[in-house]
Amino acid sequence: MCLIVSDDNKSCLTRDAHLSKICLEILTHLTYFNNQAQIYYFLNGIGINRLVKLVSLFWLNVLYLQKLKLCSMKKRALITGVTGQDGAYLSEYLLSKNYEVHGIKRRASSFNTERIDHIYQDPHMQDRDFILHYGDLTDSMNITSVIQEVQPDEIYNLAAMSHVKVSFDTPEYTANADGLGTLRILEAVRLLGLTRKTRIYQASTSELYGLVQEIPQSERTPFYPRSPYAVAKLYGYWITVNYREAYGMHASNGILFNHESPIRGETFVTRKITMALSRIALGMQDLLYLGNMSSRRDWGHAKDYIRAMHLILQQEKPDDYVIATGVTTSIRDFVRMAGTYIGLEVSFEGTGPEEKGYISDLDEKVFTSRIGEASLELVREKVQRHKAIVAVDPQYFRPTEVDLLQGNPEKARKVLGWQPEYDLSALVADMMESDILLMKKEHFLQEGGYRIKSYLE
Ligand code: NAP
Ligand code: G4F
């Protein structure tokens, strides 16, 4: 007697005709069985001899277990840093791919879930596929117990103190969260015996290249970190490689270059610029203060970059990949591009801390179509009076700067088949469109006498 149940549980072959008939019936009924007692009653209900009944019982149990597996065949992902820019986009993306998504969020004195509120599911809901857990990367026991509870197929370690300038103010905390935090995740997976089951994505960064040794930077370019953040991330990078080599874990690094979006943190330079220009255009702010405007970054859209994270974990073999656009642009040019989107030509005069940006030309048609007419006169006046809209504040200079980043995404293109959909002007347009809307809303509130946020950090 022989019975073969295929992997996808759709076909069932047996050399015994009688058993074959029963098995077919079993497969037909499979979806109705909710526990093993029901299987037993089902067998009693169909008149068959004892031996066949025993064999059938055995296979029914196998099928029942398969059914359980089938029911829970959704992949389960755990995202640390779920409340951040990338965590929010990645959650949406994995949910659209039918994952069960678990996220670790920090306890805060006020709500910190603004970026994921639209996908939040009430804990009282049945069959949730988006579940949040309290946690912190600096707490080993917490990390271990969340991983034990979730038993994830994939972990995306996105949590970090991610601001380069702030890492000079909080170097020890940054090392703890960004460096040791990565170790805590790897070690928890190892100690819990999940080495074979759980794949790990580590959010590495182009900041590792720091004082760049080569242009453009690829997976083979030596690292030269230039901030406590980058040094902490260097540890995260190498401990991921080490656990992969030492324990055969499916652990990979995505070396992601700067990626931005309408939900980028407000103190990163791109978002600071798109918010400020929107406010200046609406007459809500006079000056945008920046630090080093000569540094260059390879900017992409976060929506494209989270697709790469997922692709990296779908590869048979773990590996490290540069994710970038290959195009580098200065901060100054980003300001110009954001200005162009609303019909402002921004030109710069002076050097060093004395440098200033002015509106040298105004395209009124573009301005009114994007911003409206209400503040047109105000902007005309800024042009006529040659009033600066951008100035330098040395408090934004960094003790050690990363002057130029430009990635070479060739390997990701070839191996992952990854290609960005947004170029820089599409990214700027997306951010400006969103921030104009936001600032119009705030302007309306302000006019109505309500207090609004101050974004001048
Ligand atoms: P982000 O917006 O700053 O989000 C960081 C997330 O980490 C937030 O959810 C934050 O929680 C959480 N977090 C911070 N410290 C934590 C701790 N000790 N324990 C638990 N959670 C903690 O960063 P992102 O832009 O999404 O970047 C995601 C990851 O990619 C980060 O690791 C970053 O360093 C790295 N990366 C980013 C870029 C980029 O250009 N965006 C490029 C390369 C690498 P709160 O919301 O409570 O603050
Ligand atoms: O926007 P930023 O703060 O990003 P930075 O330092 O490149 O770091 C970001 O990208 C990394 C990937 O390379 C991530 F790993 C990291 O987590 C983060 O997401 O600064 C970009 C450049 C710097 O050269 C900075 O000096 O802009 C310059 N800059 C000039 N004025 C400014 C400002 N940066 C900020 N944040 N604020 C300014 O006023």
Coordinates of N, CA and C in Angstrom, one line a residue, residues 203-403:
A203 N 19.6 46.9 8.6 CA 19.5 48.2 7.9 C 20.9 48.8 8.0
S204 N 21.8 48.5 7.1 CA 23.1 49.1 7.0 C 23.0 50.4 6.1
T205 N 24.1 51.1 6.1 CA 23.9 52.5 5.5 C 25.2 52.9 4.7
S206 N 24.9 53.8 3.8 CA 26.0 54.4 3.0 C 26.9 55.2 3.9
E207 N 26.5 55.6 5.1 CA 27.3 56.4 6.0 C 28.6 55.5 6.3
L208 N 28.5 54.2 6.1 CA 29.7 53.4 6.4 C 30.9 53.8 5.5
Y209 N 30.6 54.4 4.3 CA 31.7 54.8 3.4 C 32.3 56.1 3.9
G210 N 31.6 56.9 4.6 CA 32.1 58.2 5.2 C 33.1 59.0 4.3
L211 N 34.3 58.9 4.7 CA 35.4 59.5 3.9 C 35.7 58.6 2.7
V212 N 34.9 58.8 1.7 CA 34.9 57.8 0.6 C 36.2 57.4 0.0
Q213 N 36.5 56.1 -0.1 CA 37.7 55.6 -0.7 C 37.6 55.4 -2.2
E214 N 36.4 55.5 -2.7 CA 36.2 55.2 -4.1 C 34.9 55.9 -4.5
I215 N 34.8 56.3 -5.8 CA 33.6 56.9 -6.3 C 33.2 56.1 -7.6
P216 N 32.0 55.6 -7.8 CA 31.0 55.4 -6.8 C 31.3 54.3 -5.9
Q217 N 30.5 54.2 -4.8 CA 30.8 53.2 -3.8 C 30.0 51.9 -4.1
S218 N 30.7 50.8 -4.0 CA 30.0 49.5 -4.2 C 30.2 48.6 -3.0
E219 N 29.8 47.3 -3.1 CA 29.9 46.4 -2.0 C 31.4 46.1 -1.7
R220 N 32.2 46.4 -2.6 CA 33.7 46.1 -2.4 C 34.5 47.4 -1.9
T221 N 33.8 48.5 -1.8 CA 34.5 49.7 -1.4 C 34.8 49.7 0.1
P222 N 36.1 49.9 0.5 CA 36.3 49.9 2.0 C 35.6 50.9 2.7
F223 N 35.2 50.6 4.0 CA 34.5 51.6 4.8 C 35.4 52.6 5.5
Y224 N 34.9 53.7 5.8 CA 35.6 54.7 6.6 C 34.6 55.6 7.3
P225 N 34.0 55.1 8.4 CA 32.9 55.8 9.1 C 33.3 57.1 9.7
R226 N 32.4 58.1 9.7 CA 32.8 59.5 10.1 C 31.9 60.0 11.2
S227 N 31.1 59.2 11.9 CA 30.3 59.7 13.0 C 30.0 58.5 14.0
P228 N 29.6 58.8 15.2 CA 29.3 57.7 16.2 C 28.2 56.8 15.6
Y229 N 27.3 57.4 14.8 CA 26.2 56.6 14.1 C 26.8 55.6 13.2
A230 N 27.7 56.1 12.3 CA 28.3 55.2 11.3 C 29.2 54.2 12.0
V231 N 29.9 54.5 13.1 CA 30.7 53.5 13.7 C 29.8 52.4 14.4
A232 N 28.7 52.8 14.9 CA 27.8 51.9 15.5 C 27.2 51.0 14.4
K233 N 26.9 51.6 13.3 CA 26.3 50.8 12.2 C 27.4 49.8 11.6
L234 N 28.7 50.2 11.7 CA 29.8 49.4 11.2 C 29.8 48.1 12.0
Y235 N 29.6 48.2 13.3 CA 29.5 47.0 14.2 C 28.3 46.2 13.7
G236 N 27.2 46.8 13.5 CA 25.9 46.1 13.1 C 26.2 45.4 11.8
Y237 N 26.9 46.0 10.9 CA 27.2 45.4 9.6 C 28.0 44.1 9.8
W238 N 29.1 44.2 10.5 CA 30.1 43.1 10.6 C 29.5 42.0 11.5
I239 N 28.8 42.3 12.5 CA 28.2 41.3 13.4 C 27.2 40.4 12.6
T240 N 26.5 41.1 11.6 CA 25.6 40.4 10.7 C 26.4 39.4 9.8
V241 N 27.5 39.9 9.3 CA 28.3 39.1 8.4 C 28.8 37.9 9.2
N242 N 29.3 38.2 10.5 CA 29.9 37.2 11.3 C 28.9 36.1 11.6
Y243 N 27.7 36.5 12.0 CA 26.7 35.4 12.4 C 26.3 34.6 11.1
R244 N 26.3 35.2 10.0 CA 26.0 34.5 8.8 C 27.1 33.4 8.6
E245 N 28.4 33.8 8.7 CA 29.5 32.9 8.4 C 29.7 31.9 9.6
A246 N 29.5 32.3 10.8 CA 29.7 31.4 11.9 C 28.6 30.4 12.1
Y247 N 27.4 30.8 11.9 CA 26.2 30.0 12.3 C 25.4 29.6 11.1
G248 N 25.8 30.0 9.9 CA 25.0 29.7 8.7 C 23.7 30.4 8.7
M249 N 23.6 31.5 9.3 CA 22.3 32.2 9.4 C 22.0 32.9 8.1
H250 N 20.7 33.0 7.7 CA 20.3 33.8 6.5 C 20.2 35.3 7.0
A251 N 21.4 35.9 7.1 CA 21.4 37.3 7.6 C 22.1 38.2 6.5
S252 N 21.4 39.2 6.1 CA 21.9 40.1 5.0 C 22.0 41.5 5.4
N253 N 22.9 42.3 4.8 CA 22.9 43.7 5.0 C 22.4 44.4 3.7
G254 N 21.5 45.4 3.9 CA 21.2 46.3 2.8 C 22.0 47.5 3.1
I255 N 22.9 47.9 2.2 CA 23.7 49.1 2.4 C 22.9 50.2 1.6
L256 N 22.0 50.8 2.3 CA 21.1 51.7 1.6 C 21.6 53.2 1.7
F257 N 21.6 53.8 0.5 CA 21.9 55.2 0.4 C 20.7 56.0 0.8
N258 N 20.9 57.3 1.0 CA 19.8 58.1 1.5 C 18.5 57.9 0.8
H259 N 17.4 57.7 1.5 CA 16.1 57.6 0.8 C 15.1 58.4 1.6
E260 N 14.3 59.1 0.9 CA 13.4 60.1 1.5 C 12.0 59.9 1.0
S261 N 11.1 60.7 1.5 CA 9.7 60.6 1.2 C 8.9 61.6 1.9
P262 N 7.6 61.7 1.6 CA 6.8 62.7 2.3 C 6.7 62.4 3.8
I263 N 7.0 61.2 4.3 CA 7.0 60.9 5.7 C 8.4 60.8 6.3
R264 N 9.4 61.4 5.6 CA 10.7 61.4 6.1 C 10.7 62.3 7.4
G265 N 11.6 61.9 8.4 CA 11.7 62.7 9.6 C 12.0 64.1 9.3
E266 N 11.3 65.0 10.1 CA 11.3 66.5 9.7 C 12.7 67.1 9.9
T267 N 13.7 66.5 10.6 CA 15.0 67.1 10.8 C 16.0 66.6 9.8
F268 N 15.7 65.7 8.9 CA 16.6 65.4 7.8 C 16.5 66.5 6.8
V269 N 17.6 66.7 6.0 CA 17.7 67.9 5.3 C 16.7 68.0 4.2
T270 N 16.3 66.9 3.5 CA 15.4 67.0 2.4 C 14.0 67.5 2.9
R271 N 13.6 66.9 3.9 CA 12.2 67.2 4.5 C 12.2 68.6 5.0
K272 N 13.4 69.0 5.7 CA 13.5 70.3 6.2 C 13.3 71.3 5.1
I273 N 13.9 71.0 4.0 CA 13.8 72.0 2.8 C 12.4 72.0 2.2
T274 N 11.8 70.8 2.0 CA 10.5 70.8 1.3 C 9.4 71.5 2.3
M275 N 9.6 71.3 3.6 CA 8.6 71.9 4.5 C 8.8 73.4 4.5
A276 N 10.1 73.8 4.6 CA 10.4 75.2 4.7 C 10.0 76.0 3.5
L277 N 10.3 75.5 2.3 CA 9.9 76.2 1.1 C 8.4 76.3 0.9
S278 N 7.7 75.3 1.4 CA 6.2 75.4 1.4 C 5.7 76.5 2.3
R279 N 6.4 76.6 3.5 CA 6.0 77.6 4.4 C 6.3 79.0 3.9
I280 N 7.5 79.1 3.4 CA 8.0 80.4 2.9 C 7.0 80.9 1.8
A281 N 6.6 80.0 0.9 CA 5.7 80.3 -0.2 C 4.3 80.8 0.3
L282 N 3.9 80.2 1.5 CA 2.6 80.5 2.0 C 2.7 81.7 3.0
G283 N 3.9 82.3 3.2 CA 4.1 83.4 4.1 C 4.1 83.0 5.5
M284 N 4.5 81.8 5.8 CA 4.5 81.3 7.2 C 5.9 81.3 7.8
Q285 N 6.9 81.5 7.0 CA 8.3 81.4 7.5 C 9.1 82.4 6.6
D286 N 10.2 83.0 7.2 CA 11.0 83.9 6.4 C 12.2 83.2 5.8
L287 N 13.0 82.6 6.8 CA 14.3 82.1 6.4 C 14.4 80.6 6.7
L288 N 15.1 79.9 5.9 CA 15.4 78.5 6.1 C 16.9 78.4 6.5
Y289 N 17.2 78.0 7.7 CA 18.7 77.9 8.1 C 19.2 76.5 7.8
L290 N 20.3 76.4 7.1 CA 20.9 75.1 6.8 C 22.4 75.1 7.2
G291 N 23.0 73.9 7.2 CA 24.4 73.8 7.5 C 25.2 73.7 6.2
N292 N 25.9 72.6 6.1 CA 26.8 72.5 4.9 C 26.0 72.2 3.6
M293 N 25.9 73.2 2.7 CA 25.1 73.0 1.5 C 25.9 72.4 0.4
S294 N 27.2 72.2 0.6 CA 28.0 71.7 -0.5 C 28.1 70.1 -0.5
S295 N 27.7 69.5 0.6 CA 27.8 68.0 0.6 C 26.8 67.5 -0.4
R296 N 27.1 66.3 -0.9 CA 26.3 65.7 -2.0 C 25.8 64.3 -1.5
R297 N 24.5 64.0 -1.9 CA 23.9 62.7 -1.5 C 23.3 62.1 -2.7
D298 N 23.2 60.7 -2.6 CA 22.6 59.9 -3.6 C 21.2 59.6 -3.0
W299 N 20.2 60.4 -3.5 CA 18.9 60.3 -2.9 C 17.9 59.5 -3.7
G300 N 17.2 58.6 -3.1 CA 16.1 57.8 -3.7 C 14.9 57.9 -2.9
H301 N 13.8 57.3 -3.4 CA 12.5 57.3 -2.7 C 12.4 56.0 -1.8
A302 N 12.0 56.3 -0.6 CA 11.9 55.2 0.4 C 11.0 54.0 -0.1
K303 N 10.0 54.4 -0.9 CA 9.1 53.3 -1.4 C 9.8 52.3 -2.3
D304 N 10.8 52.8 -3.1 CA 11.6 51.9 -3.9 C 12.6 51.1 -3.0
Y305 N 13.1 51.7 -2.0 CA 14.1 51.0 -1.2 C 13.6 49.9 -0.3
I306 N 12.3 50.1 0.1 CA 11.8 49.0 1.0 C 11.5 47.7 0.1
R307 N 11.2 47.9 -1.2 CA 11.1 46.8 -2.1 C 12.4 46.0 -2.1
A308 N 13.5 46.7 -2.1 CA 14.8 46.1 -2.2 C 15.0 45.2 -0.9
M309 N 14.6 45.8 0.3 CA 14.8 45.0 1.5 C 14.1 43.7 1.4
H310 N 12.9 43.7 0.9 CA 12.1 42.4 0.8 C 12.8 41.5 -0.2
L311 N 13.2 42.0 -1.3 CA 13.9 41.2 -2.3 C 15.1 40.5 -1.7
I312 N 15.9 41.2 -0.9 CA 17.1 40.7 -0.3 C 16.8 39.4 0.5
L313 N 15.7 39.5 1.2 CA 15.3 38.3 2.1 C 14.7 37.2 1.3
Q314 N 14.3 37.4 0.0 CA 13.7 36.3 -0.8 C 14.8 35.6 -1.5
Q315 N 16.1 36.0 -1.5 CA 17.1 35.3 -2.2 C 17.5 34.0 -1.5
E316 N 17.9 33.0 -2.2 CA 18.2 31.7 -1.6 C 19.4 31.9 -0.7
K317 N 20.4 32.7 -1.1 CA 21.6 32.8 -0.3 C 21.6 34.2 0.3
P318 N 22.0 34.3 1.6 CA 22.1 35.7 2.2 C 23.3 36.4 1.6
D319 N 23.2 37.7 1.5 CA 24.4 38.5 0.9 C 24.2 40.0 1.3
D320 N 25.1 40.8 0.9 CA 25.1 42.2 1.2 C 24.9 43.0 -0.2
Y321 N 24.1 44.0 -0.1 CA 23.8 44.7 -1.4 C 23.8 46.2 -1.2
V322 N 24.4 47.0 -2.1 CA 24.2 48.4 -2.2 C 22.9 48.8 -2.9
I323 N 22.1 49.6 -2.2 CA 20.9 50.1 -2.9 C 21.0 51.6 -3.0
A324 N 21.0 52.1 -4.3 CA 21.2 53.5 -4.6 C 20.7 53.8 -5.9
T325 N 20.7 55.1 -6.3 CA 20.3 55.4 -7.6 C 21.4 55.6 -8.6
G326 N 22.6 55.9 -8.0 CA 23.8 56.1 -8.8 C 24.0 57.6 -9.2
V327 N 23.0 58.5 -8.7 CA 23.1 59.9 -9.1 C 23.4 60.7 -7.8
T328 N 24.3 61.6 -7.8 CA 24.6 62.4 -6.6 C 24.3 63.9 -6.9
T329 N 23.8 64.6 -5.8 CA 23.3 65.9 -6.0 C 23.6 66.7 -4.7
S330 N 23.9 68.0 -4.8 CA 24.3 68.7 -3.6 C 23.0 69.2 -2.9
I331 N 23.2 69.6 -1.7 CA 22.1 70.1 -0.9 C 21.5 71.4 -1.5
R332 N 22.5 72.2 -2.0 CA 22.1 73.5 -2.7 C 21.2 73.2 -3.9
D333 N 21.5 72.1 -4.7 CA 20.7 71.8 -5.8 C 19.4 71.3 -5.4
F334 N 19.3 70.6 -4.3 CA 18.0 70.1 -3.9 C 17.1 71.3 -3.5
V335 N 17.7 72.3 -2.9 CA 16.9 73.5 -2.6 C 16.4 74.1 -3.9
R336 N 17.3 74.2 -4.9 CA 16.9 74.8 -6.2 C 15.7 74.0 -6.8
M337 N 15.8 72.6 -6.8 CA 14.8 71.8 -7.4 C 13.4 72.0 -6.6
A338 N 13.5 72.0 -5.3 CA 12.3 72.2 -4.6 C 11.6 73.6 -4.9
G339 N 12.5 74.6 -5.1 CA 12.0 75.9 -5.5 C 11.3 75.9 -6.9
T340 N 12.0 75.2 -7.8 CA 11.5 75.2 -9.2 C 10.1 74.6 -9.2
Y341 N 9.8 73.6 -8.3 CA 8.5 72.9 -8.3 C 7.4 73.9 -8.0
I342 N 7.7 75.0 -7.3 CA 6.6 76.0 -7.0 C 6.9 77.3 -7.7
G343 N 7.7 77.3 -8.8 CA 7.9 78.5 -9.6 C 8.9 79.5 -9.1
L344 N 9.8 79.1 -8.1 CA 10.8 80.0 -7.6 C 12.1 79.6 -8.1
E345 N 12.9 80.5 -8.7 CA 14.3 80.2 -9.0 C 15.1 80.7 -7.9
V346 N 15.8 79.8 -7.3 CA 16.6 80.1 -6.1 C 18.1 80.2 -6.5
S347 N 18.7 81.4 -6.2 CA 20.2 81.5 -6.5 C 20.9 81.8 -5.2
F348 N 22.2 81.4 -5.3 CA 23.0 81.6 -4.0 C 24.1 82.6 -4.2
E349 N 24.4 83.4 -3.2 CA 25.5 84.4 -3.2 C 26.3 84.2 -1.9
G350 N 27.6 84.5 -2.0 CA 28.4 84.5 -0.8 C 29.0 83.1 -0.6
T351 N 29.9 83.0 0.3 CA 30.5 81.7 0.6 C 30.5 81.4 2.1
G352 N 30.7 80.1 2.4 CA 30.9 79.7 3.8 C 29.6 80.1 4.6
P353 N 29.8 80.5 5.9 CA 28.7 80.8 6.7 C 27.9 82.1 6.2
E354 N 28.6 82.8 5.3 CA 27.9 84.0 4.8 C 27.1 83.8 3.6
E355 N 27.0 82.6 3.1 CA 26.3 82.2 1.9 C 24.8 82.4 2.2
K356 N 24.1 83.0 1.1 CA 22.6 83.1 1.3 C 21.9 82.8 0.0
G357 N 20.7 82.3 0.1 CA 19.9 82.0 -1.1 C 18.7 83.0 -1.2
Y358 N 18.5 83.4 -2.5 CA 17.5 84.4 -2.8 C 16.6 83.9 -3.9
I359 N 15.4 84.5 -4.0 CA 14.5 84.1 -5.1 C 14.9 85.1 -6.3
S360 N 15.6 84.5 -7.3 CA 16.0 85.4 -8.4 C 15.0 85.5 -9.5
D361 N 14.0 84.6 -9.5 CA 13.0 84.8 -10.5 C 11.7 84.0 -10.0
L362 N 10.6 84.5 -10.5 CA 9.3 83.9 -10.1 C 8.5 83.6 -11.3
D363 N 8.1 82.3 -11.4 CA 7.2 82.0 -12.5 C 5.8 82.0 -11.9
E364 N 5.1 83.1 -12.1 CA 3.8 83.3 -11.4 C 2.8 82.2 -11.7
K365 N 2.8 81.8 -13.0 CA 1.8 80.8 -13.4 C 2.0 79.5 -12.6
V366 N 3.3 79.0 -12.5 CA 3.5 77.8 -11.7 C 3.2 78.0 -10.3
F367 N 3.6 79.2 -9.8 CA 3.4 79.5 -8.3 C 1.9 79.5 -8.0
T368 N 1.1 80.1 -8.8 CA -0.3 80.2 -8.4 C -1.0 78.8 -8.6
S369 N -0.5 78.0 -9.6 CA -1.1 76.7 -9.8 C -0.8 75.8 -8.6
R370 N 0.4 75.9 -8.0 CA 0.8 75.0 -6.9 C 0.5 75.6 -5.5
I371 N 0.6 76.9 -5.4 CA 0.4 77.5 -4.0 C -0.9 78.3 -3.9
G372 N -1.3 79.0 -5.0 CA -2.5 79.8 -4.9 C -2.1 81.3 -5.0
E373 N -3.1 82.2 -5.0 CA -2.8 83.6 -5.2 C -2.6 84.4 -4.0
A374 N -3.0 83.8 -2.8 CA -3.1 84.6 -1.6 C -1.7 85.2 -1.2
S375 N -0.6 84.4 -1.4 CA 0.7 84.9 -0.9 C 1.6 85.4 -2.1
L376 N 1.0 85.5 -3.3 CA 1.8 85.9 -4.4 C 2.5 87.3 -4.2
E377 N 1.7 88.2 -3.7 CA 2.2 89.6 -3.5 C 3.4 89.6 -2.6
L378 N 3.3 88.8 -1.6 CA 4.4 88.7 -0.6 C 5.7 88.1 -1.2
V379 N 5.5 87.2 -2.1 CA 6.7 86.6 -2.7 C 7.3 87.6 -3.7
R380 N 6.4 88.3 -4.5 CA 6.9 89.3 -5.4 C 7.8 90.3 -4.7
E381 N 7.3 90.7 -3.5 CA 8.1 91.6 -2.7 C 9.5 91.1 -2.3
K382 N 9.5 89.8 -2.0 CA 10.8 89.2 -1.6 C 11.8 89.2 -2.8
V383 N 11.2 89.1 -4.0 CA 12.1 89.1 -5.2 C 12.6 90.6 -5.4
Q384 N 11.6 91.5 -5.3 CA 12.0 92.9 -5.6 C 13.0 93.4 -4.5
R385 N 12.8 93.1 -3.3 CA 13.7 93.6 -2.2 C 14.9 92.8 -2.0
H386 N 15.1 91.7 -2.8 CA 16.2 90.9 -2.7 C 16.4 90.3 -1.3
K387 N 15.3 89.8 -0.8 CA 15.3 89.3 0.6 C 15.8 87.8 0.6
A388 N 16.7 87.5 1.5 CA 17.2 86.1 1.5 C 16.1 85.2 2.1
I389 N 16.1 84.0 1.5 CA 15.1 82.9 2.0 C 15.9 81.8 2.6
V390 N 17.2 81.7 2.3 CA 18.1 80.6 2.8 C 19.3 81.3 3.5
A391 N 19.7 80.8 4.7 CA 20.9 81.3 5.3 C 21.6 80.1 6.0
V392 N 22.9 80.3 6.3 CA 23.7 79.2 6.9 C 23.7 79.4 8.4
D393 N 23.5 78.4 9.2 CA 23.6 78.4 10.6 C 24.7 77.3 11.0
P394 N 25.9 77.7 11.4 CA 26.9 76.8 11.7 C 26.6 75.7 12.7
Q395 N 25.5 75.9 13.5 CA 25.1 74.8 14.5 C 24.8 73.5 13.7
Y396 N 24.5 73.6 12.4 CA 24.2 72.4 11.7 C 25.4 71.7 11.1
F397 N 26.6 72.4 11.2 CA 27.8 71.7 10.7 C 28.1 70.5 11.6
R398 N 28.7 69.5 11.0 CA 29.1 68.3 11.8 C 30.5 68.3 12.1
P399 N 31.0 67.7 13.3 CA 32.4 67.7 13.6 C 33.2 67.0 12.5
T400 N 32.7 66.0 12.0 CA 33.3 65.3 10.8 C 32.2 65.1 9.8
E401 N 32.4 65.5 8.6 CA 31.3 65.5 7.6 C 31.5 64.4 6.5
V402 N 30.5 63.9 6.0 CA 30.5 63.0 4.8 C 30.2 63.9 3.6
D403 N 31.3 64.2 2.8 CA 31.1 65.2 1.7 C 30.4 64.6 0.5

